[in-house]
């Protein structure tokens, strides 16, 4: 028996993927934190045709949920349409937001029944001073109280914590029903210089903050592992392996990347076979502290 050969070789199998992809809705944010982890700084909003094509391609490769990030998703003029389109594709939607003003929180509150998860970002007092932000824990909780999504997460970026502040966070969150997620401020070499820290002093502050948190909160093994991994990336960049991110990222201009900080990507308007080839190819990018934090945040979306 003979068989007819395929005119083209079959597409290579895609690498395993997280069931959730990050999608950037905009290239700007009113808050503009000094330690913001965003890799994309372009202006403008994610266009609906680009987003629709992205949803189609993500659905093709087995993505079950998306996490709208930014910039600030609440600033997108068609946020309701973004969420409804995802539902039409059978894709669950989560949002990471820093929304504080009444207009933004009211928009999110009206869409909360359509959200699987909402994560509201907050900063410790030291982080607010460092990043020139106003994202306090109390203002984040006020947003969460209005946005009644199925799952609600308070994400606290911390720096130079105090005993009293840890006690206050515990008191405010305990019994609220909100999940608390913690992340130390992640600064690159330029950010450390601006803050007046060398790497040794910077990591010493990380260690002091972690020790203080452990006195007041029950830190999970997963979180402690994350801290160890991030520290290793800072201390031994020459030993860091290639980025192993399984969480796809779609930029506001419609480029699919393995990580927001990746230098390689493929357009959502590319043929399906090209996208599959891209996903099956091992990345050349190295893990950096910023993407360690991004990948961990994506796990909660």
Short mmCIF file of N, CA, C and O in Angstrom, two decimals, residues 5-129:
data_model
loop_
_atom_site.label_atom_id
_atom_site.label_comp_id
_atom_site.label_asym_id
_atom_site.label_seq_id
_atom_site.Cartn_x
_atom_site.Cartn_y
_atom_site.Cartn_z
N UNK A 5 1.93 11.65 -0.29
CA UNK A 5 2.60 12.54 0.66
C UNK A 5 1.84 13.86 0.79
O UNK A 5 1.16 14.30 -0.12
N UNK A 6 1.99 14.46 1.96
CA UNK A 6 1.39 15.77 2.17
C UNK A 6 2.12 16.79 1.30
O UNK A 6 3.33 16.74 1.16
N UNK A 7 1.40 17.75 0.71
CA UNK A 7 2.07 18.78 -0.09
C UNK A 7 2.99 19.65 0.75
O UNK A 7 3.94 20.23 0.26
N UNK A 8 2.69 19.77 2.05
CA UNK A 8 3.52 20.54 2.96
C UNK A 8 3.72 19.74 4.24
O UNK A 8 2.85 18.96 4.63
N UNK A 9 4.84 19.86 4.91
CA UNK A 9 5.02 19.14 6.16
C UNK A 9 4.01 19.61 7.20
O UNK A 9 3.59 20.77 7.18
N UNK A 10 3.56 18.72 8.08
CA UNK A 10 2.59 19.14 9.10
C UNK A 10 3.19 20.18 10.02
O UNK A 10 4.41 20.26 10.19
N UNK A 11 2.31 20.97 10.61
CA UNK A 11 2.79 21.97 11.55
C UNK A 11 3.44 21.30 12.75
O UNK A 11 2.94 20.28 13.23
N UNK A 12 4.53 21.83 13.26
CA UNK A 12 5.12 21.25 14.46
C UNK A 12 4.20 21.44 15.65
O UNK A 12 3.43 22.39 15.70
N UNK A 13 4.23 20.53 16.59
CA UNK A 13 3.36 20.68 17.76
C UNK A 13 3.76 21.90 18.57
O UNK A 13 4.95 22.21 18.71
N UNK A 14 2.77 22.61 19.09
CA UNK A 14 3.05 23.78 19.90
C UNK A 14 3.55 23.35 21.28
O UNK A 14 3.20 22.28 21.77
N UNK A 15 4.39 24.19 21.88
CA UNK A 15 4.84 23.93 23.24
C UNK A 15 3.64 24.02 24.18
O UNK A 15 2.66 24.69 23.90
N UNK A 16 3.71 23.34 25.33
CA UNK A 16 2.61 23.46 26.31
C UNK A 16 2.41 24.92 26.68
O UNK A 16 3.36 25.68 26.81
N UNK A 17 1.16 25.29 26.87
CA UNK A 17 0.84 26.68 27.18
C UNK A 17 -0.02 26.76 28.43
O UNK A 17 -0.76 25.83 28.75
N UNK A 18 0.08 27.90 29.13
CA UNK A 18 -0.87 28.19 30.18
C UNK A 18 -2.24 28.39 29.54
O UNK A 18 -2.34 28.87 28.41
N UNK A 19 -3.30 28.02 30.24
CA UNK A 19 -4.63 28.24 29.67
C UNK A 19 -5.05 29.71 29.67
O UNK A 19 -6.11 30.05 29.15
N UNK A 20 -4.20 30.59 30.23
CA UNK A 20 -4.52 32.02 30.29
C UNK A 20 -3.44 32.82 29.57
O UNK A 20 -2.26 32.55 29.70
N UNK A 21 -3.88 33.81 28.76
CA UNK A 21 -2.95 34.71 28.07
C UNK A 21 -3.16 36.14 28.57
O UNK A 21 -4.30 36.55 28.84
N UNK A 22 -2.08 36.88 28.68
CA UNK A 22 -2.16 38.31 29.00
C UNK A 22 -2.41 39.10 27.73
O UNK A 22 -1.77 38.85 26.70
N UNK A 23 -3.31 40.07 27.80
CA UNK A 23 -3.62 40.91 26.64
C UNK A 23 -3.54 42.37 27.06
O UNK A 23 -4.27 42.80 27.97
N UNK A 24 -2.66 43.13 26.44
CA UNK A 24 -2.53 44.55 26.75
C UNK A 24 -3.61 45.34 26.00
O UNK A 24 -3.74 45.23 24.79
N UNK A 25 -4.36 46.14 26.74
CA UNK A 25 -5.46 46.90 26.13
C UNK A 25 -5.04 48.29 25.71
O UNK A 25 -5.72 48.92 24.91
N UNK A 26 -3.95 48.80 26.28
CA UNK A 26 -3.56 50.19 25.98
C UNK A 26 -2.10 50.39 26.31
O UNK A 26 -1.52 49.66 27.12
N UNK A 27 -1.51 51.38 25.70
CA UNK A 27 -0.11 51.66 25.94
C UNK A 27 0.12 52.77 26.95
O UNK A 27 1.23 53.26 27.07
N UNK A 28 -0.91 53.19 27.66
CA UNK A 28 -0.72 54.28 28.61
C UNK A 28 -1.56 54.04 29.86
O UNK A 28 -2.44 53.20 29.88
N UNK A 29 -1.23 54.77 30.91
CA UNK A 29 -1.95 54.66 32.17
C UNK A 29 -1.82 56.00 32.89
O UNK A 29 -0.75 56.60 32.92
N UNK A 30 -2.91 56.48 33.49
CA UNK A 30 -2.89 57.77 34.18
C UNK A 30 -1.95 57.76 35.39
O UNK A 30 -1.36 58.77 35.73
N UNK A 31 -1.80 56.60 36.03
CA UNK A 31 -1.03 56.55 37.27
C UNK A 31 0.46 56.59 37.00
O UNK A 31 1.21 57.28 37.69
N UNK A 32 0.95 55.85 36.01
CA UNK A 32 2.35 55.89 35.58
C UNK A 32 3.32 55.68 36.74
O UNK A 32 4.13 56.54 37.07
N UNK A 33 3.25 54.51 37.36
CA UNK A 33 4.12 54.18 38.49
C UNK A 33 5.58 54.24 38.08
O UNK A 33 5.96 53.79 37.00
N UNK A 34 6.43 54.73 38.98
CA UNK A 34 7.84 54.84 38.69
C UNK A 34 8.53 53.50 38.52
O UNK A 34 9.58 53.42 37.90
N UNK A 35 7.96 52.43 39.09
CA UNK A 35 8.55 51.09 38.98
C UNK A 35 7.68 50.18 38.11
O UNK A 35 7.73 48.96 38.25
N UNK A 36 6.88 50.75 37.24
CA UNK A 36 5.96 49.97 36.41
C UNK A 36 6.72 48.91 35.62
O UNK A 36 7.79 49.16 35.08
N UNK A 37 6.12 47.70 35.53
CA UNK A 37 6.76 46.58 34.85
C UNK A 37 6.38 46.49 33.37
O UNK A 37 6.82 45.59 32.67
N UNK A 38 5.55 47.41 32.89
CA UNK A 38 5.10 47.30 31.50
C UNK A 38 6.27 47.35 30.53
O UNK A 38 7.14 48.20 30.62
N UNK A 39 6.24 46.42 29.60
CA UNK A 39 7.28 46.40 28.57
C UNK A 39 6.91 47.27 27.38
O UNK A 39 7.78 47.74 26.65
N UNK A 40 5.61 47.49 27.15
CA UNK A 40 5.14 48.28 26.00
C UNK A 40 4.77 49.68 26.45
O UNK A 40 3.98 49.85 27.37
N UNK A 41 5.29 50.66 25.76
CA UNK A 41 5.02 52.06 26.11
C UNK A 41 4.34 52.81 24.99
O UNK A 41 4.30 54.04 25.00
N UNK A 42 3.82 52.12 24.01
CA UNK A 42 3.18 52.78 22.87
C UNK A 42 1.90 53.48 23.31
O UNK A 42 1.25 53.09 24.27
N UNK A 43 1.52 54.51 22.57
CA UNK A 43 0.29 55.23 22.85
C UNK A 43 -0.87 54.58 22.09
O UNK A 43 -0.68 53.80 21.17
N UNK A 44 -2.07 54.93 22.49
CA UNK A 44 -3.24 54.41 21.80
C UNK A 44 -3.82 53.18 22.46
O UNK A 44 -3.30 52.67 23.46
N UNK A 45 -4.94 52.70 21.90
CA UNK A 45 -5.67 51.58 22.47
C UNK A 45 -5.65 50.38 21.53
O UNK A 45 -5.50 50.52 20.32
N UNK A 46 -5.83 49.21 22.10
CA UNK A 46 -5.98 47.98 21.34
C UNK A 46 -7.22 48.10 20.44
O UNK A 46 -8.32 48.36 20.93
N UNK A 47 -7.04 47.94 19.12
CA UNK A 47 -8.14 48.08 18.17
C UNK A 47 -9.00 46.82 18.18
O UNK A 47 -8.49 45.70 18.30
N UNK A 48 -10.30 46.99 18.01
CA UNK A 48 -11.22 45.85 18.06
C UNK A 48 -10.91 44.80 16.99
O UNK A 48 -10.95 43.59 17.28
N UNK A 49 -10.61 45.17 15.71
CA UNK A 49 -10.27 44.13 14.72
C UNK A 49 -9.04 43.32 15.12
O UNK A 49 -8.99 42.10 14.93
N UNK A 50 -8.02 44.01 15.67
CA UNK A 50 -6.82 43.32 16.12
C UNK A 50 -7.14 42.38 17.28
O UNK A 50 -6.68 41.23 17.33
N UNK A 51 -7.94 42.87 18.21
CA UNK A 51 -8.33 42.07 19.37
C UNK A 51 -9.15 40.84 18.95
O UNK A 51 -8.92 39.73 19.44
N UNK A 52 -10.08 41.04 18.02
CA UNK A 52 -10.90 39.92 17.56
C UNK A 52 -10.05 38.85 16.90
O UNK A 52 -10.23 37.64 17.14
N UNK A 53 -9.08 39.26 16.08
CA UNK A 53 -8.18 38.29 15.47
C UNK A 53 -7.35 37.58 16.54
O UNK A 53 -7.12 36.37 16.45
N UNK A 54 -6.92 38.34 17.55
CA UNK A 54 -6.15 37.73 18.63
C UNK A 54 -6.97 36.66 19.35
O UNK A 54 -6.46 35.57 19.65
N UNK A 55 -8.23 36.96 19.64
CA UNK A 55 -9.09 35.98 20.30
C UNK A 55 -9.23 34.71 19.47
O UNK A 55 -9.17 33.59 19.99
N UNK A 56 -9.39 34.90 18.16
CA UNK A 56 -9.53 33.74 17.27
C UNK A 56 -8.28 32.87 17.30
O UNK A 56 -8.35 31.64 17.40
N UNK A 57 -7.11 33.51 17.23
CA UNK A 57 -5.86 32.76 17.23
C UNK A 57 -5.61 32.10 18.59
O UNK A 57 -5.12 30.98 18.67
N UNK A 58 -5.91 32.81 19.67
CA UNK A 58 -5.74 32.23 20.99
C UNK A 58 -6.66 31.03 21.20
O UNK A 58 -6.25 30.01 21.77
N UNK A 59 -7.88 31.15 20.72
CA UNK A 59 -8.82 30.03 20.83
C UNK A 59 -8.30 28.83 20.05
O UNK A 59 -8.40 27.68 20.50
N UNK A 60 -7.73 29.07 18.88
CA UNK A 60 -7.20 27.98 18.04
C UNK A 60 -6.15 27.16 18.77
O UNK A 60 -6.04 25.95 18.54
N UNK A 61 -5.35 27.81 19.61
CA UNK A 61 -4.23 27.10 20.24
C UNK A 61 -4.56 26.66 21.66
O UNK A 61 -3.67 26.24 22.41
N UNK A 62 -5.83 26.76 22.04
CA UNK A 62 -6.27 26.18 23.30
C UNK A 62 -6.29 27.08 24.50
O UNK A 62 -6.45 26.60 25.63
N UNK A 63 -6.14 28.39 24.31
CA UNK A 63 -6.22 29.31 25.43
C UNK A 63 -7.67 29.39 25.91
O UNK A 63 -8.59 29.56 25.11
N UNK A 64 -7.86 29.27 27.22
CA UNK A 64 -9.21 29.23 27.79
C UNK A 64 -9.62 30.54 28.45
O UNK A 64 -10.80 30.77 28.70
N UNK A 65 -8.64 31.38 28.77
CA UNK A 65 -8.96 32.63 29.43
C UNK A 65 -7.94 33.69 29.08
O UNK A 65 -6.80 33.39 28.71
N UNK A 66 -8.35 34.95 29.18
CA UNK A 66 -7.43 36.06 28.97
C UNK A 66 -7.46 36.96 30.19
O UNK A 66 -8.46 37.02 30.92
N UNK A 67 -6.35 37.64 30.40
CA UNK A 67 -6.27 38.62 31.48
C UNK A 67 -5.96 39.96 30.84
O UNK A 67 -4.89 40.14 30.26
N UNK A 68 -6.90 40.88 30.91
CA UNK A 68 -6.73 42.20 30.32
C UNK A 68 -5.85 43.04 31.25
O UNK A 68 -6.16 43.23 32.42
N UNK A 69 -4.76 43.53 30.68
CA UNK A 69 -3.84 44.35 31.45
C UNK A 69 -3.57 45.61 30.63
O UNK A 69 -4.33 45.92 29.73
N UNK A 70 -2.53 46.33 30.93
CA UNK A 70 -2.38 47.58 30.20
C UNK A 70 -0.95 48.02 30.09
O UNK A 70 -0.07 47.18 29.98
N UNK A 71 -0.80 49.31 30.24
CA UNK A 71 -1.72 50.38 30.60
C UNK A 71 -2.78 50.01 31.63
O UNK A 71 -2.56 49.20 32.50
N UNK A 72 -3.90 50.67 31.48
CA UNK A 72 -5.02 50.51 32.39
C UNK A 72 -6.26 50.09 31.60
O UNK A 72 -6.80 50.88 30.82
N UNK A 73 -6.75 48.86 31.79
CA UNK A 73 -7.92 48.39 31.03
C UNK A 73 -9.16 49.28 31.19
O UNK A 73 -9.93 49.43 30.24
N UNK A 74 -9.33 49.87 32.38
CA UNK A 74 -10.52 50.69 32.60
C UNK A 74 -10.54 51.94 31.73
O UNK A 74 -11.58 52.57 31.57
N UNK A 75 -9.40 52.31 31.13
CA UNK A 75 -9.35 53.47 30.26
C UNK A 75 -9.78 53.16 28.82
O UNK A 75 -10.01 54.08 28.04
N UNK A 76 -9.87 51.87 28.49
CA UNK A 76 -10.20 51.52 27.11
C UNK A 76 -11.66 51.92 26.82
O UNK A 76 -12.57 51.54 27.56
N UNK A 77 -11.92 52.67 25.74
CA UNK A 77 -13.28 53.16 25.47
C UNK A 77 -14.26 52.03 25.13
O UNK A 77 -15.47 52.23 25.25
N UNK A 78 -13.76 50.87 24.71
CA UNK A 78 -14.63 49.75 24.34
C UNK A 78 -14.44 48.56 25.27
O UNK A 78 -14.49 47.40 24.84
N UNK A 79 -14.22 48.83 26.55
CA UNK A 79 -13.95 47.74 27.49
C UNK A 79 -15.08 46.72 27.52
O UNK A 79 -14.84 45.50 27.53
N UNK A 80 -16.31 47.18 27.55
CA UNK A 80 -17.45 46.24 27.56
C UNK A 80 -17.42 45.33 26.34
O UNK A 80 -17.64 44.12 26.43
N UNK A 81 -17.10 45.91 25.19
CA UNK A 81 -17.05 45.13 23.96
C UNK A 81 -15.90 44.12 24.01
O UNK A 81 -16.04 42.99 23.53
N UNK A 82 -14.77 44.51 24.58
CA UNK A 82 -13.65 43.58 24.71
C UNK A 82 -14.07 42.35 25.51
O UNK A 82 -13.74 41.21 25.15
N UNK A 83 -14.78 42.58 26.59
CA UNK A 83 -15.18 41.47 27.46
C UNK A 83 -16.24 40.61 26.77
O UNK A 83 -16.17 39.37 26.79
N UNK A 84 -17.20 41.24 26.12
CA UNK A 84 -18.27 40.48 25.48
C UNK A 84 -17.74 39.66 24.30
O UNK A 84 -18.18 38.53 24.05
N UNK A 85 -16.81 40.22 23.55
CA UNK A 85 -16.22 39.48 22.43
C UNK A 85 -15.51 38.22 22.92
O UNK A 85 -15.62 37.15 22.30
N UNK A 86 -14.80 38.35 24.03
CA UNK A 86 -14.12 37.17 24.57
C UNK A 86 -15.13 36.09 24.94
O UNK A 86 -14.92 34.90 24.66
N UNK A 87 -16.23 36.49 25.55
CA UNK A 87 -17.26 35.52 25.92
C UNK A 87 -17.86 34.86 24.68
O UNK A 87 -18.21 33.67 24.71
N UNK A 88 -17.97 35.60 23.59
CA UNK A 88 -18.48 35.00 22.36
C UNK A 88 -17.57 33.90 21.83
O UNK A 88 -18.03 32.97 21.16
N UNK A 89 -16.28 34.00 22.13
CA UNK A 89 -15.32 32.97 21.74
C UNK A 89 -15.23 31.86 22.80
O UNK A 89 -14.43 30.93 22.65
N UNK A 90 -16.01 31.97 23.86
CA UNK A 90 -15.95 30.99 24.93
C UNK A 90 -14.72 31.14 25.80
O UNK A 90 -14.24 30.16 26.39
N UNK A 91 -14.19 32.35 25.90
CA UNK A 91 -12.97 32.63 26.66
C UNK A 91 -13.32 33.44 27.90
O UNK A 91 -14.00 34.47 27.82
N UNK A 92 -12.86 32.97 29.06
CA UNK A 92 -13.08 33.69 30.30
C UNK A 92 -12.22 34.95 30.35
O UNK A 92 -11.14 34.99 29.76
N UNK A 93 -12.68 35.95 31.08
CA UNK A 93 -11.98 37.24 31.12
C UNK A 93 -11.68 37.64 32.57
O UNK A 93 -12.55 37.58 33.43
N UNK A 94 -10.43 38.05 32.79
CA UNK A 94 -10.01 38.64 34.05
C UNK A 94 -9.40 40.01 33.77
O UNK A 94 -9.07 40.31 32.62
N UNK A 95 -9.26 40.81 34.80
CA UNK A 95 -8.72 42.17 34.64
C UNK A 95 -7.73 42.46 35.76
O UNK A 95 -7.99 42.15 36.93
N UNK A 96 -6.59 43.06 35.40
CA UNK A 96 -5.67 43.65 36.37
C UNK A 96 -5.81 45.16 36.25
O UNK A 96 -5.65 45.71 35.17
N UNK A 97 -6.10 45.82 37.36
CA UNK A 97 -6.43 47.24 37.29
C UNK A 97 -5.83 48.02 38.46
O UNK A 97 -5.60 47.47 39.54
N UNK A 98 -5.59 49.30 38.21
CA UNK A 98 -5.22 50.24 39.27
C UNK A 98 -6.33 51.27 39.45
O UNK A 98 -6.09 52.34 40.04
N UNK A 99 -7.51 50.97 38.95
CA UNK A 99 -8.61 51.94 38.94
C UNK A 99 -8.90 52.47 40.34
O UNK A 99 -9.01 51.70 41.30
N UNK A 100 -9.02 53.78 40.43
CA UNK A 100 -9.35 54.43 41.69
C UNK A 100 -10.47 55.46 41.54
O UNK A 100 -11.31 55.58 42.42
N UNK A 101 -10.46 56.24 40.45
CA UNK A 101 -11.47 57.30 40.37
C UNK A 101 -12.85 56.70 40.09
O UNK A 101 -12.99 55.57 39.63
N UNK A 102 -13.87 57.46 40.39
CA UNK A 102 -15.24 56.96 40.38
C UNK A 102 -15.68 56.49 38.99
O UNK A 102 -16.37 55.47 38.86
N UNK A 103 -15.26 57.18 37.95
CA UNK A 103 -15.68 56.80 36.60
C UNK A 103 -15.13 55.43 36.22
O UNK A 103 -15.85 54.59 35.69
N UNK A 104 -13.86 55.19 36.53
CA UNK A 104 -13.25 53.91 36.19
C UNK A 104 -13.85 52.77 37.02
O UNK A 104 -14.14 51.69 36.49
N UNK A 105 -14.00 53.00 38.31
CA UNK A 105 -14.53 51.93 39.17
C UNK A 105 -15.98 51.62 38.84
O UNK A 105 -16.40 50.46 38.89
N UNK A 106 -16.75 52.62 38.48
CA UNK A 106 -18.14 52.38 38.10
C UNK A 106 -18.24 51.56 36.82
O UNK A 106 -19.11 50.69 36.69
N UNK A 107 -17.34 51.83 35.88
CA UNK A 107 -17.33 51.03 34.64
C UNK A 107 -17.03 49.57 34.96
O UNK A 107 -17.69 48.66 34.46
N UNK A 108 -16.01 49.35 35.79
CA UNK A 108 -15.65 47.98 36.14
C UNK A 108 -16.75 47.31 36.96
O UNK A 108 -17.03 46.12 36.77
N UNK A 109 -17.38 48.06 37.84
CA UNK A 109 -18.45 47.49 38.66
C UNK A 109 -19.61 47.01 37.79
O UNK A 109 -20.19 45.95 38.03
N UNK A 110 -19.91 47.76 36.74
CA UNK A 110 -20.99 47.36 35.84
C UNK A 110 -20.68 46.12 35.03
O UNK A 110 -21.58 45.42 34.55
N UNK A 111 -19.37 45.83 34.89
CA UNK A 111 -18.94 44.68 34.10
C UNK A 111 -18.54 43.49 34.97
O UNK A 111 -18.23 42.42 34.45
N UNK A 112 -18.56 43.67 36.28
CA UNK A 112 -18.08 42.64 37.19
C UNK A 112 -18.74 41.27 37.00
O UNK A 112 -18.05 40.25 37.09
N UNK A 113 -20.05 41.20 36.72
CA UNK A 113 -20.66 39.87 36.53
C UNK A 113 -20.06 39.10 35.35
O UNK A 113 -20.22 37.87 35.28
N UNK A 114 -19.38 39.81 34.44
CA UNK A 114 -18.79 39.15 33.28
C UNK A 114 -17.32 38.77 33.51
O UNK A 114 -16.70 38.18 32.62
N UNK A 115 -16.79 39.09 34.69
CA UNK A 115 -15.39 38.85 34.97
C UNK A 115 -15.19 37.64 35.87
O UNK A 115 -15.88 37.48 36.88
N UNK A 116 -14.24 36.78 35.50
CA UNK A 116 -13.90 35.64 36.35
C UNK A 116 -13.03 36.07 37.51
O UNK A 116 -13.03 35.43 38.57
N UNK A 117 -12.31 37.16 37.33
CA UNK A 117 -11.32 37.58 38.32
C UNK A 117 -11.03 39.05 38.13
O UNK A 117 -10.93 39.53 37.00
N UNK A 118 -10.90 39.78 39.22
CA UNK A 118 -10.39 41.15 39.16
C UNK A 118 -9.25 41.27 40.16
O UNK A 118 -9.39 40.86 41.32
N UNK A 119 -8.12 41.77 39.71
CA UNK A 119 -6.96 42.01 40.58
C UNK A 119 -6.75 43.51 40.64
O UNK A 119 -6.57 44.16 39.62
N UNK A 120 -6.79 44.06 41.86
CA UNK A 120 -6.58 45.50 42.05
C UNK A 120 -5.21 45.71 42.66
O UNK A 120 -4.87 45.13 43.70
N UNK A 121 -4.41 46.53 42.01
CA UNK A 121 -3.04 46.77 42.44
C UNK A 121 -2.97 47.83 43.54
O UNK A 121 -3.70 48.83 43.51
N UNK A 122 -2.10 47.59 44.51
CA UNK A 122 -1.86 48.55 45.59
C UNK A 122 -0.38 48.57 45.91
O UNK A 122 0.36 47.65 45.53
N UNK A 123 0.06 49.61 46.59
CA UNK A 123 1.46 49.76 46.96
C UNK A 123 1.59 50.04 48.45
O UNK A 123 0.74 50.71 49.05
N UNK A 124 2.65 49.54 49.03
CA UNK A 124 2.96 49.91 50.41
C UNK A 124 3.36 51.38 50.45
O UNK A 124 3.60 52.01 49.41
N UNK A 125 3.46 51.93 51.66
CA UNK A 125 3.84 53.35 51.78
C UNK A 125 5.20 53.61 51.16
O UNK A 125 5.40 54.61 50.45
N UNK A 126 6.16 52.71 51.40
CA UNK A 126 7.48 52.88 50.81
C UNK A 126 7.46 52.79 49.31
O UNK A 126 8.18 53.52 48.62
N UNK A 127 6.64 51.88 48.78
CA UNK A 127 6.52 51.74 47.32
C UNK A 127 5.84 52.95 46.71
O UNK A 127 6.20 53.39 45.61
N UNK A 128 4.86 53.50 47.41
CA UNK A 128 4.19 54.70 46.90
C UNK A 128 5.18 55.87 46.81
O UNK A 128 5.16 56.62 45.84
N UNK A 129 6.03 55.99 47.82
CA UNK A 129 7.03 57.06 47.79
C UNK A 129 8.04 56.83 46.67
O UNK A 129 8.40 57.75 45.93
#
